[in-house]
GROMACS .gro file of C-alpha atoms in nm:
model
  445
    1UNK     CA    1  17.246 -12.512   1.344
    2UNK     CA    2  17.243 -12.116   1.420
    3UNK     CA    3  17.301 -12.213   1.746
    4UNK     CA    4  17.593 -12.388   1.690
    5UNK     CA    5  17.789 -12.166   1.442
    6UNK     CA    6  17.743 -11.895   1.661
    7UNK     CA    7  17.907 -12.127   1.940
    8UNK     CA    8  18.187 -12.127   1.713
    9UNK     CA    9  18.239 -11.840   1.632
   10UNK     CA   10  18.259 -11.711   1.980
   11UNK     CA   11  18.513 -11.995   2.122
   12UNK     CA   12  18.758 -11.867   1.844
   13UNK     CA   13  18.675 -11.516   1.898
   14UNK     CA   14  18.757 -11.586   2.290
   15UNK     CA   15  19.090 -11.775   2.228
   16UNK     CA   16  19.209 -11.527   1.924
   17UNK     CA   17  19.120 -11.236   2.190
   18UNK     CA   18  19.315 -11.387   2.509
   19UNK     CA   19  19.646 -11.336   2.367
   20UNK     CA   20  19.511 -10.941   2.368
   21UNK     CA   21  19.604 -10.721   2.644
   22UNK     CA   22  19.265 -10.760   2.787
   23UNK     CA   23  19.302 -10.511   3.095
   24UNK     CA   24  19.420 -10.200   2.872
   25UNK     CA   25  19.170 -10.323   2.577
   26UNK     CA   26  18.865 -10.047   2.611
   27UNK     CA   27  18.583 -10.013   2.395
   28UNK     CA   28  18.297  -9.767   2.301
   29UNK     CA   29  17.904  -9.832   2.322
   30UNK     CA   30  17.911  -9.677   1.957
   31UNK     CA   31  18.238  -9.833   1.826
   32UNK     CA   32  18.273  -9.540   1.558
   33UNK     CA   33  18.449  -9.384   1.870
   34UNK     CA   34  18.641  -9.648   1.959
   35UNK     CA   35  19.044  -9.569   2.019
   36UNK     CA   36  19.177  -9.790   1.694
   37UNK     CA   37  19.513  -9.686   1.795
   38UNK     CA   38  19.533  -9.905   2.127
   39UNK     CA   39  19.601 -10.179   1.914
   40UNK     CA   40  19.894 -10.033   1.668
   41UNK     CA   41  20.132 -10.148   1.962
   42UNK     CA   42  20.366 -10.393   1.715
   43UNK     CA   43  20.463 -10.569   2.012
   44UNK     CA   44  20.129 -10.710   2.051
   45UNK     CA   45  20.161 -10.919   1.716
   46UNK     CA   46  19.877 -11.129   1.749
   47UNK     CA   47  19.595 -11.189   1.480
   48UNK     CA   48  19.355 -11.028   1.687
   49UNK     CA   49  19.551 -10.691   1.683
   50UNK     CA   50  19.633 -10.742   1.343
   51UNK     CA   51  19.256 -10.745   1.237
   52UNK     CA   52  19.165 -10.456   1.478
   53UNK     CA   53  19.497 -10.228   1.354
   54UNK     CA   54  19.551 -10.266   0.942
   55UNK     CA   55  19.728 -10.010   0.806
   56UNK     CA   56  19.666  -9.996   0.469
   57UNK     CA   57  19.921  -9.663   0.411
   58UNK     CA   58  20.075  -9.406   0.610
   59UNK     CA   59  19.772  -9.273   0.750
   60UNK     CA   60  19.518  -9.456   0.658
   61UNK     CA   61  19.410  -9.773   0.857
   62UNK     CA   62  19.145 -10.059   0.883
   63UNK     CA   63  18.987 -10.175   1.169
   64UNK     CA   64  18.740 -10.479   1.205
   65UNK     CA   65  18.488 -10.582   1.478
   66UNK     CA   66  18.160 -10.649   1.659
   67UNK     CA   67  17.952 -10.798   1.919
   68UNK     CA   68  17.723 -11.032   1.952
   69UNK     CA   69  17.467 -11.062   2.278
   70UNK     CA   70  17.226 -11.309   2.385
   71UNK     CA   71  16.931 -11.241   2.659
   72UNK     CA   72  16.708 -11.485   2.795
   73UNK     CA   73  16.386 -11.326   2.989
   74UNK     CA   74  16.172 -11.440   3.193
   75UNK     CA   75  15.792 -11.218   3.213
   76UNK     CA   76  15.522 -11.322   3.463
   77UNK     CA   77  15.179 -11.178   3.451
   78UNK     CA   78  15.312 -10.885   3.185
   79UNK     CA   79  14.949 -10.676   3.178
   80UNK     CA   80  14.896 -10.714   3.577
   81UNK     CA   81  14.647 -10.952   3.501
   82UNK     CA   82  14.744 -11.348   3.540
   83UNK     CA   83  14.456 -11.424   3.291
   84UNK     CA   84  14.479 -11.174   3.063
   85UNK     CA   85  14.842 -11.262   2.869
   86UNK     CA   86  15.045 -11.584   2.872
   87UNK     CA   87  15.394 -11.560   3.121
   88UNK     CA   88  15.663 -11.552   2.852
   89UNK     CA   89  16.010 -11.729   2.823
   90UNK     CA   90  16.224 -11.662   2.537
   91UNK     CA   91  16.534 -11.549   2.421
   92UNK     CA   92  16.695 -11.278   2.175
   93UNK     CA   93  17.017 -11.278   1.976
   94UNK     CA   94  17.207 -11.012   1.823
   95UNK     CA   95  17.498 -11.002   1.661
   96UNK     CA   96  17.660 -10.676   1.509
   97UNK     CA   97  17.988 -10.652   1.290
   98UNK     CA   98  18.147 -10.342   1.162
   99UNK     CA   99  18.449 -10.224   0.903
  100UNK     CA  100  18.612  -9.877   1.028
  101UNK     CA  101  18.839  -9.709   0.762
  102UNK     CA  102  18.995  -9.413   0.861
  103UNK     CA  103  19.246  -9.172   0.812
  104UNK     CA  104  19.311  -8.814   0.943
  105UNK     CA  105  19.042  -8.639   0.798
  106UNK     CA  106  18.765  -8.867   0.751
  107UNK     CA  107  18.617  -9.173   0.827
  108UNK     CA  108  18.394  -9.446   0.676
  109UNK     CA  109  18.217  -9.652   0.885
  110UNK     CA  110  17.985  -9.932   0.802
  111UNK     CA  111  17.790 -10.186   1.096
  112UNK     CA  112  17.538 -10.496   1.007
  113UNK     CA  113  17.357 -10.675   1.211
  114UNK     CA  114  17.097 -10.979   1.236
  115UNK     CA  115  16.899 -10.984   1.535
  116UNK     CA  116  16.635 -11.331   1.656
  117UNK     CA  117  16.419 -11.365   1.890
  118UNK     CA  118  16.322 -11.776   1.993
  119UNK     CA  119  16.016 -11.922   2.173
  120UNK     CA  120  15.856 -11.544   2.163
  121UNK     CA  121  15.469 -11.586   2.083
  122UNK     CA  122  15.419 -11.208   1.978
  123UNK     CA  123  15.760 -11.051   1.922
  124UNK     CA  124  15.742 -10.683   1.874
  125UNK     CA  125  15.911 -10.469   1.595
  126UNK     CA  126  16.239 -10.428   1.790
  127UNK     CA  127  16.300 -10.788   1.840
  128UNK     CA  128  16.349 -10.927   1.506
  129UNK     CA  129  16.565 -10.824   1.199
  130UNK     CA  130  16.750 -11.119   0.951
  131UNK     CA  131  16.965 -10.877   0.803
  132UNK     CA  132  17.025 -10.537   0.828
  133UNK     CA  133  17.262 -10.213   0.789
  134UNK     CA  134  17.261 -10.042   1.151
  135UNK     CA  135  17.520  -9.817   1.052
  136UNK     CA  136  17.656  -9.678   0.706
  137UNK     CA  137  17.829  -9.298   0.696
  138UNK     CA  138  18.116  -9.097   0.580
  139UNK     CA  139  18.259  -8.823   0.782
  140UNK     CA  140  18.512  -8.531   0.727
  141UNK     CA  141  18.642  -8.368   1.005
  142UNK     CA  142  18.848  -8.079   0.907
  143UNK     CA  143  18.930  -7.906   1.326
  144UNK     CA  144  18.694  -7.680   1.358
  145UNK     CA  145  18.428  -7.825   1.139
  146UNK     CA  146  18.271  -8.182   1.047
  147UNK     CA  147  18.008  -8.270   0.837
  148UNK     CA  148  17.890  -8.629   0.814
  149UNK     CA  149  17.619  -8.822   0.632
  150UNK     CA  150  17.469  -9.154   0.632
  151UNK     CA  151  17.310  -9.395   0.843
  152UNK     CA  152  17.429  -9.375   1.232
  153UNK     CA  153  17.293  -9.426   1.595
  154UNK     CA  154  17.290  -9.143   1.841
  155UNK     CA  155  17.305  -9.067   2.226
  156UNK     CA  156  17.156  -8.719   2.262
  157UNK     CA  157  17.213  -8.580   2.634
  158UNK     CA  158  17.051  -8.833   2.828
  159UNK     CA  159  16.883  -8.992   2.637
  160UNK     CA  160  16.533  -8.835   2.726
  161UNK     CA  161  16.459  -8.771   2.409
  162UNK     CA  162  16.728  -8.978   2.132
  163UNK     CA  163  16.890  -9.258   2.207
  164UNK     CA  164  17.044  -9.535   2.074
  165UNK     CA  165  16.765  -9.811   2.256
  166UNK     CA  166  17.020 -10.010   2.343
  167UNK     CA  167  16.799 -10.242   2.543
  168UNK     CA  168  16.592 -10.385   2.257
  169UNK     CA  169  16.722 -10.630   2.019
  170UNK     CA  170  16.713 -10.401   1.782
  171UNK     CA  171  16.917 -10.039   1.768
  172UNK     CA  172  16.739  -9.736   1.699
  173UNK     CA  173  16.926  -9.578   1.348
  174UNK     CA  174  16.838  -9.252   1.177
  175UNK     CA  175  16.951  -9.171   0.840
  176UNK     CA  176  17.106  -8.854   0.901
  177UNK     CA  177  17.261  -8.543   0.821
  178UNK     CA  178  17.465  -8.369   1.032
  179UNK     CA  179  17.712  -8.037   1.017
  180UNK     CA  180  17.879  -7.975   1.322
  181UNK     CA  181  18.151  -7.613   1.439
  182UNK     CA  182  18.359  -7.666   1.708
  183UNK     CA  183  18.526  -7.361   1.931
  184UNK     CA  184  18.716  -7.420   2.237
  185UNK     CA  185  18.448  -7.556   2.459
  186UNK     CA  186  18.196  -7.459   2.232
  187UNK     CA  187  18.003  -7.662   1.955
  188UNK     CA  188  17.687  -7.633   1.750
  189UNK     CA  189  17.557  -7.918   1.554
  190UNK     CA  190  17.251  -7.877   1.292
  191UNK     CA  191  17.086  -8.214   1.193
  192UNK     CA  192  16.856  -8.357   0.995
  193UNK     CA  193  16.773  -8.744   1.104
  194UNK     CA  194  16.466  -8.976   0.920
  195UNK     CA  195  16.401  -9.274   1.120
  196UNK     CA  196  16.444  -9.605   1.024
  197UNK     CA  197  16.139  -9.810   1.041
  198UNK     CA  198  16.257 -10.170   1.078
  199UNK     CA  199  16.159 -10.458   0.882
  200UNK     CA  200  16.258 -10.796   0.960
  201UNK     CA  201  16.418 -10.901   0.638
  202UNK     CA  202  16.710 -10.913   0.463
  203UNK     CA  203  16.853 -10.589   0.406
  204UNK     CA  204  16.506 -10.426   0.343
  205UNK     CA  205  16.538 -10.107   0.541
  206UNK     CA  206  16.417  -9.820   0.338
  207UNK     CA  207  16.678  -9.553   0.356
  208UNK     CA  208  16.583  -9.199   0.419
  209UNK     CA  209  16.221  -9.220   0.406
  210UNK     CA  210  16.164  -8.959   0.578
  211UNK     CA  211  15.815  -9.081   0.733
  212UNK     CA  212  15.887  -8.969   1.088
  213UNK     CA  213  16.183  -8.728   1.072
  214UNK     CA  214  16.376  -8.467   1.320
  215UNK     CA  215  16.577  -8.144   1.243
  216UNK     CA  216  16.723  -7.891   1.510
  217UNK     CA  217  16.991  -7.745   1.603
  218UNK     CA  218  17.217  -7.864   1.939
  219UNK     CA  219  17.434  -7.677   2.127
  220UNK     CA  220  17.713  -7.778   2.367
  221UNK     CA  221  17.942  -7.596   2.629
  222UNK     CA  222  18.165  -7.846   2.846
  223UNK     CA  223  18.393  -7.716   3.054
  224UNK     CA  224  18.552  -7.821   3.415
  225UNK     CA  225  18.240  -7.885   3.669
  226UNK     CA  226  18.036  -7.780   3.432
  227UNK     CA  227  17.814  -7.856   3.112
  228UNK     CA  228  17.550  -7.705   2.931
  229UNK     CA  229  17.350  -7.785   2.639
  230UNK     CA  230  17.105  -7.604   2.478
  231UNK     CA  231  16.883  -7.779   2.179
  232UNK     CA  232  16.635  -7.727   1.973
  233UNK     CA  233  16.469  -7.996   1.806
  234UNK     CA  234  16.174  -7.991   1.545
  235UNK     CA  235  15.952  -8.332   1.463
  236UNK     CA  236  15.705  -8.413   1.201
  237UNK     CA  237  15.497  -8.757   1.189
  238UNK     CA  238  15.277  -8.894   0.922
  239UNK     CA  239  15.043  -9.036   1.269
  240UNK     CA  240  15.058  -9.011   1.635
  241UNK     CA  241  14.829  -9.145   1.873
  242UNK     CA  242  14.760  -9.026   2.189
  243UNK     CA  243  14.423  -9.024   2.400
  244UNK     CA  244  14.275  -8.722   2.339
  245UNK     CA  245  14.441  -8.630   2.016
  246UNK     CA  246  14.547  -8.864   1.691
  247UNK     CA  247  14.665  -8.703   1.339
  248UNK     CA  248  14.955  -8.554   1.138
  249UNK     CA  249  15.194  -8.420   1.413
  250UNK     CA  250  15.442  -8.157   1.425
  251UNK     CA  251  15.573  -8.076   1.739
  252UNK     CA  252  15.848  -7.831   1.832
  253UNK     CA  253  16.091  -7.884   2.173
  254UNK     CA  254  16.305  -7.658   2.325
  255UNK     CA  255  16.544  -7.846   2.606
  256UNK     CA  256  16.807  -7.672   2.839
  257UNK     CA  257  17.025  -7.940   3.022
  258UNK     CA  258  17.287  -7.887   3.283
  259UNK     CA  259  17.549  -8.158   3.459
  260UNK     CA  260  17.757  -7.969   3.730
  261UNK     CA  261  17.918  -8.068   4.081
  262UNK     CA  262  17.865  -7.904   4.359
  263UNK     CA  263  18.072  -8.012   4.697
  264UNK     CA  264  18.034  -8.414   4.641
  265UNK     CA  265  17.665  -8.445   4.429
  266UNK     CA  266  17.703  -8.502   4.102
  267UNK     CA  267  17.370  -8.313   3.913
  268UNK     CA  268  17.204  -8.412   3.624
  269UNK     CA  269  16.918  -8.124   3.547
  270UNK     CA  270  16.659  -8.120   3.209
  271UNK     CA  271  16.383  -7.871   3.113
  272UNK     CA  272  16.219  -7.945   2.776
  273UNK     CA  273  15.894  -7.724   2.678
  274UNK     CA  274  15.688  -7.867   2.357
  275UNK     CA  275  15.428  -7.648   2.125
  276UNK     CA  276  15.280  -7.731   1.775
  277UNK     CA  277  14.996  -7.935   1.627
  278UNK     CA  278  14.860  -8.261   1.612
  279UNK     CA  279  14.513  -8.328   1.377
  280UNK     CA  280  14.361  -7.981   1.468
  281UNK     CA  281  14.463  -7.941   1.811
  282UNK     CA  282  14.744  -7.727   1.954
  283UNK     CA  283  15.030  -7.882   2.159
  284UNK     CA  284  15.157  -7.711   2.480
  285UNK     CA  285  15.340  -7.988   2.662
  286UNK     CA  286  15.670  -7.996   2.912
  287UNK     CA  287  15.880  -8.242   3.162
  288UNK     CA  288  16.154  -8.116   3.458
  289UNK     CA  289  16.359  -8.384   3.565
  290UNK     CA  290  16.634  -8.347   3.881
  291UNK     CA  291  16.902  -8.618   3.898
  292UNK     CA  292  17.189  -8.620   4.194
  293UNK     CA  293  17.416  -8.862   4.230
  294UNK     CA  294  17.655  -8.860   4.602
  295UNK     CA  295  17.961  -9.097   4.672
  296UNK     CA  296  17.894  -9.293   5.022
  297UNK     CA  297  18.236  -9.421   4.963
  298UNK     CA  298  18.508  -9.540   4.675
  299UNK     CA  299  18.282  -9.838   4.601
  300UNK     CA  300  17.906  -9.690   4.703
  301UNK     CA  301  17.715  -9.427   4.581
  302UNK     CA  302  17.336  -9.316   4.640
  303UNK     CA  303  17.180  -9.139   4.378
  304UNK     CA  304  16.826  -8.948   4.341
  305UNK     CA  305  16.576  -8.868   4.055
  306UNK     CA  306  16.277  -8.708   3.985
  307UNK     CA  307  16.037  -8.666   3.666
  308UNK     CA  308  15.713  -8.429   3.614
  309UNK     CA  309  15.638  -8.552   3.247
  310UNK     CA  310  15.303  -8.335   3.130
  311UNK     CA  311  14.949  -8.529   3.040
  312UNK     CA  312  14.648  -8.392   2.873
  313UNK     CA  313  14.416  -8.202   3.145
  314UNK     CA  314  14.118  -8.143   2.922
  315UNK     CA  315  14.016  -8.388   2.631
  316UNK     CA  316  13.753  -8.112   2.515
  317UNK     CA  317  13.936  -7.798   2.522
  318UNK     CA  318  14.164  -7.851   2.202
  319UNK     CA  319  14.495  -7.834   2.355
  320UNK     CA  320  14.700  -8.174   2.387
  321UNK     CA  321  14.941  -8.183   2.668
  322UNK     CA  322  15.102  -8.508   2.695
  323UNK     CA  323  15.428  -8.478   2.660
  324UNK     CA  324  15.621  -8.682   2.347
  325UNK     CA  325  15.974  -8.792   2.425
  326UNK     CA  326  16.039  -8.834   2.072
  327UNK     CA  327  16.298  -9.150   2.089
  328UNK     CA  328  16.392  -9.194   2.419
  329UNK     CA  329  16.572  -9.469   2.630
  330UNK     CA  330  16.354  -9.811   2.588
  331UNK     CA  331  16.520  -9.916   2.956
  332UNK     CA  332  16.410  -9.552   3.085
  333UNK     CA  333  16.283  -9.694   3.419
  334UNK     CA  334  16.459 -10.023   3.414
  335UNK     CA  335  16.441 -10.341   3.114
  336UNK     CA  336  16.081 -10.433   3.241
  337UNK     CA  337  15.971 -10.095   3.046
  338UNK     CA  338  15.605 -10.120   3.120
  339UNK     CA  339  15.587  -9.754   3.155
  340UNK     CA  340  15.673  -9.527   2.900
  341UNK     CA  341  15.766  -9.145   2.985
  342UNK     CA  342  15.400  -8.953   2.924
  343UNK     CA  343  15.201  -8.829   3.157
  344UNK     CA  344  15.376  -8.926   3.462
  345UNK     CA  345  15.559  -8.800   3.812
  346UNK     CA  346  15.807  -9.073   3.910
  347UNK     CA  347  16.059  -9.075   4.225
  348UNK     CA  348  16.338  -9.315   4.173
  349UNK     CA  349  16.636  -9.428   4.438
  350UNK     CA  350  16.963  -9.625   4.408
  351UNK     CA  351  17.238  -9.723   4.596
  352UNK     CA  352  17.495  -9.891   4.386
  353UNK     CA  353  17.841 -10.057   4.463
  354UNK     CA  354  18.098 -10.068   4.186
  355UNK     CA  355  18.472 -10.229   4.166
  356UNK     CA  356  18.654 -10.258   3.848
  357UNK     CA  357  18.503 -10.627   3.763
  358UNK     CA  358  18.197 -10.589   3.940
  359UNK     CA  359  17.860 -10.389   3.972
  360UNK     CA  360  17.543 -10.414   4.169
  361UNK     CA  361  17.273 -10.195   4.208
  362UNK     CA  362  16.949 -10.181   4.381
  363UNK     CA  363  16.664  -9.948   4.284
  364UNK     CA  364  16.271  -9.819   4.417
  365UNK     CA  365  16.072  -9.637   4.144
  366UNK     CA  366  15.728  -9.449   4.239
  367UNK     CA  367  15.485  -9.352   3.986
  368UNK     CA  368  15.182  -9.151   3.964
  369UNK     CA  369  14.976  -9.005   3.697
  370UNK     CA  370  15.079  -8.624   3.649
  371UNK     CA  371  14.708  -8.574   3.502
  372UNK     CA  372  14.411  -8.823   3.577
  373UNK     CA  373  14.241  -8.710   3.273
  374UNK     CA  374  14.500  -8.875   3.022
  375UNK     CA  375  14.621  -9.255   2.998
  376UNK     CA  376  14.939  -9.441   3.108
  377UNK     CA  377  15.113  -9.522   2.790
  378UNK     CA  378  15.392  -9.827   2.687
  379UNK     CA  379  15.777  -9.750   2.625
  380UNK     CA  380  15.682  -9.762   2.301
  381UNK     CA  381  15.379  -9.481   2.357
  382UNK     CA  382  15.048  -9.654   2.288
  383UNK     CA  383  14.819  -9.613   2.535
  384UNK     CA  384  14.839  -9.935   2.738
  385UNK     CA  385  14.602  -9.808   3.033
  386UNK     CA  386  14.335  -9.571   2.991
  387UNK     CA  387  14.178  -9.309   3.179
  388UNK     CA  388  13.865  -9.441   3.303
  389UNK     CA  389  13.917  -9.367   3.687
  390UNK     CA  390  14.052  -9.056   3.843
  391UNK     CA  391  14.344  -9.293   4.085
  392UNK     CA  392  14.643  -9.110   4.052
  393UNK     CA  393  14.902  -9.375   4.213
  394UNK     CA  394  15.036  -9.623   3.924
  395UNK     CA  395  15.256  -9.891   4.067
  396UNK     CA  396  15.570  -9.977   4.327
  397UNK     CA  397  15.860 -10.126   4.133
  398UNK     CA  398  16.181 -10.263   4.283
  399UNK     CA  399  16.474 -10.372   4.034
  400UNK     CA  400  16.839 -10.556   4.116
  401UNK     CA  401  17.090 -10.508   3.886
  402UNK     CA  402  17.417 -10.731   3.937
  403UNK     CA  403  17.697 -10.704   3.624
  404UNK     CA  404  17.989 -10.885   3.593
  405UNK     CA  405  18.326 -10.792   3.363
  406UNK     CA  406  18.476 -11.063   3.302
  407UNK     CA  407  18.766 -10.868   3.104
  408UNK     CA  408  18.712 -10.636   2.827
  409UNK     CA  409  18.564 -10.851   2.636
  410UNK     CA  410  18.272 -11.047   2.790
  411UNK     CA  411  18.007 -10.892   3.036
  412UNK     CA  412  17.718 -11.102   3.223
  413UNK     CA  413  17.447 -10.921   3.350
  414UNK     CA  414  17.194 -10.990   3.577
  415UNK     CA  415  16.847 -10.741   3.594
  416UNK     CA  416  16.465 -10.827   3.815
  417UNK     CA  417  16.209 -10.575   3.900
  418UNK     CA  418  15.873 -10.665   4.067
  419UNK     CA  419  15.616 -10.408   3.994
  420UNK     CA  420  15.326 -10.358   4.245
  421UNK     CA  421  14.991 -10.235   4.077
  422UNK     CA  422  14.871  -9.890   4.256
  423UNK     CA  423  14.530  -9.772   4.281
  424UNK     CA  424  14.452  -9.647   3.904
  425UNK     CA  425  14.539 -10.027   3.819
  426UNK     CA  426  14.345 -10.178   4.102
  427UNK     CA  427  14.023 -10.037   4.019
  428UNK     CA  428  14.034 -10.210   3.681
  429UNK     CA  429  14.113 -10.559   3.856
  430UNK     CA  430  14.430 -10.507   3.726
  431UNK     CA  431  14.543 -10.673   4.076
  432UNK     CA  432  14.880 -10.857   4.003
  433UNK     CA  433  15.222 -10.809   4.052
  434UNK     CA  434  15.499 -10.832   3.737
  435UNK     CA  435  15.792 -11.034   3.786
  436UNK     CA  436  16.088 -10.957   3.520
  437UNK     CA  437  16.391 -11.157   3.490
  438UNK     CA  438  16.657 -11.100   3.203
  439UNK     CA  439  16.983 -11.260   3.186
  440UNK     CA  440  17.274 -11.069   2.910
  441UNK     CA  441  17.585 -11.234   2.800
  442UNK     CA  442  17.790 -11.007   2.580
  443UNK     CA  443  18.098 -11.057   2.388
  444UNK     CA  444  18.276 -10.792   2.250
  445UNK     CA  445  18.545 -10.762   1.979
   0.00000   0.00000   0.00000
């Protein structure tokens, strides 16, 4: 019956969306920034620009809208081992609907979703959610300065460290507080965020529990060729687990990252350095990572990155340092995600081709263990392999991408990696290779 409203609902959403001017139609990954006004064109009197362009008075205007995705993936021998785990074959749902009200000053902006996972024997915390508010906040904008409060998802930089986790069925959201000065190219944004620890009910999201929680200050300079930003951002947690260190944690990161051309690369450069406490060890922990990207033509580019992401080098000496990448990119070395970013030195290389409909990219990823005294650890950062050999290679992994825009509206997309174990998984027997397979249809409104 789910299955079949949400059928429905998508066949009328398709034909109400048609009579839309589908190639000048763009929208935003976090629709609070959508352009509202691209649909104010009177000309375009259909009910689908009605609904996205109310204007309730002069200045003040509604605007309604949403998504909804559906995945199926496919995950063969998902711990290396053929015996050890059942292959898996499920699918995930998630649909999202917000109401935008803004007017010159300020904005209100509310998003629920319900998110399902089907035929998954252990879904994880991120998969499943019946009912839920994603986003809820009022901002005031006044030029220079904004101040905002509420419920939101963010995009930090790139996404090293906070991110939206846009791959899992379920968003990351913070309850936040944020005050924000803009100058010229200049702004400075102070923040408080708690993180919302998701239940799968109905609408039974605590709100600002402030269990795990981040506050910091980050600065921005953007100007032509060239962008800066400085941050700084503090963390407390009631637990952390690492290998050699569990407890109370407060850690403190300081991050400098650059984007800035130079003749045709594109460069992508970020230098975080970690101190603090976790239990009653110290914390001294870092990560470098280079990104170029180079245009081999209109419709091919190459690009190139590298991580160093710190481990622990002495279990005994009272110092922990593995790095902690706070809330980070799920997808941060493709939507397999069987390696989270601690304690690692990865190479990875793309070439991808692009057209306006059509994307495809193919992609080699190298890992090794930056310290073979500390663990390999999940996306989600439990240890998933410990350190009970000194190998220091991890794994091969290839990955496809192929993505399809159908208009502006619906998207297919098409992801595989294979993962080779290395030597620290071969001496554990942990012998074969991962196959990953996941399938995306989104519609968006």
């Amino acid at each position: 019956m789910y299955g079949v409203r949400i059928t429905y609902f998508i066949v009328i959403m398709i034909t109400t969306t048609s009579m839309a001017q589908a190639d000048k139609t763009k929208f935003t990954l976090l629709r609070q920034n959508d352009a509202i006004k691209q649909f104010s064109n009177k000309k375009d009197n259909n009910l689908y620009s009605r609904l996205k362009y109310i204007e309730i008075t002069e200045g003040l205007t509604l605007s309604l809208g949403g998504s909804y995705r559906f995945q199926w993936e496919v995950l063969d021998n998902p711990r290396f081992q053929k015996e050890s785990v059942p292959d898996n074959n499920w699918f995930l749902s998630r649909g999202l609907f917000h109401v935008d009200v803004r007017s010159n000053k300020w904005q209100f902006f509310s998003e629920f979703g319900t998110s399902h996972s089907i035929r998954k024997e252990t879904p994880s915390l991120v998969d499943d959610d019946k009912l839920y508010v994603n986003q809820l906040f009022f901002t005031y904008n006044n030029g220079n300065y904004e101040i905002a409060i509420g419920r939101e998802n963010f995009n930090y930089g790139s996404r090293r460290l906070i991110a939206i986790r846009e791959g899992p069925n379920v968003r990351l959201s913070f309850d936040a507080i944020r005050f924000t000065y803009r100058w010229k190219n200049f702004s400075s944004e102070a923040l408080l965020l708690s993180n919302v620890a998701n239940e799968i009910g109905v609408f039974d999201n605590n709100f600002y529990a402030f269990n795990n929680y981040i506050w910091g200050s980050y600065n921005r300079y953007k100007s032509m060729g060239f962008n800066a930003e400085l941050y700084y951002l503090g963390y407390r947690a009631e637990v952390e687990n690492f290998e050699a260190a569990s407890g109370q944690e407060t850690r403190h990161s300081l991050g400098f990252r650059t984007d800035f051309s130079l003749s045709k690369w594109k460069f992508n450069n970020e230098f975080v350095y970690q101190f603090g406490t976790i239990g009653v060890q110290n914390i001294n922990a870092w990560t470098l990572s280079v990104s170029g990207k180079h245009p081999i033509s209109d419709s091919f580019d190459y690009e190139f990155n590298t991580e160093v992401i710190s481990g622990d080098r002495n279990p005994t000496d009272g110092t922990l340092n593995t790095f902690n990448p706070l809330y980070p990119d799920a997808a941060y070395f493709g939507r397999v995600a069987r390696f989270g970013p601690y304690n690692l030195i990865d190479v990875h290389t793309n070439i991808r081709y692009h057209t306006k409909k059509i994307s495809t990219e193919l992609g080699y990823y190298a890992f090794w263990r930056y310290s073979n005294t500390d663990a390999i650890y999940s996306s989600g950062g439990r240890v998933a392999y410990p350190s009970v050999n000194d190998g220091k290679f991890v794994a091969h992994q290839v990955g496809f991408n192929l993505k399809y825009n159908w208009n502006a509206f619906f998207a297919t997309d098409l992801e595989s990696n294979i993962i080779l174990p290395g030597d620290f998984l071969k001496r554990e027997n942990f012998n074969d290779n991962i196959y990953y397979l996941i399938l995306t249809s989104k519609f968006t409104f």
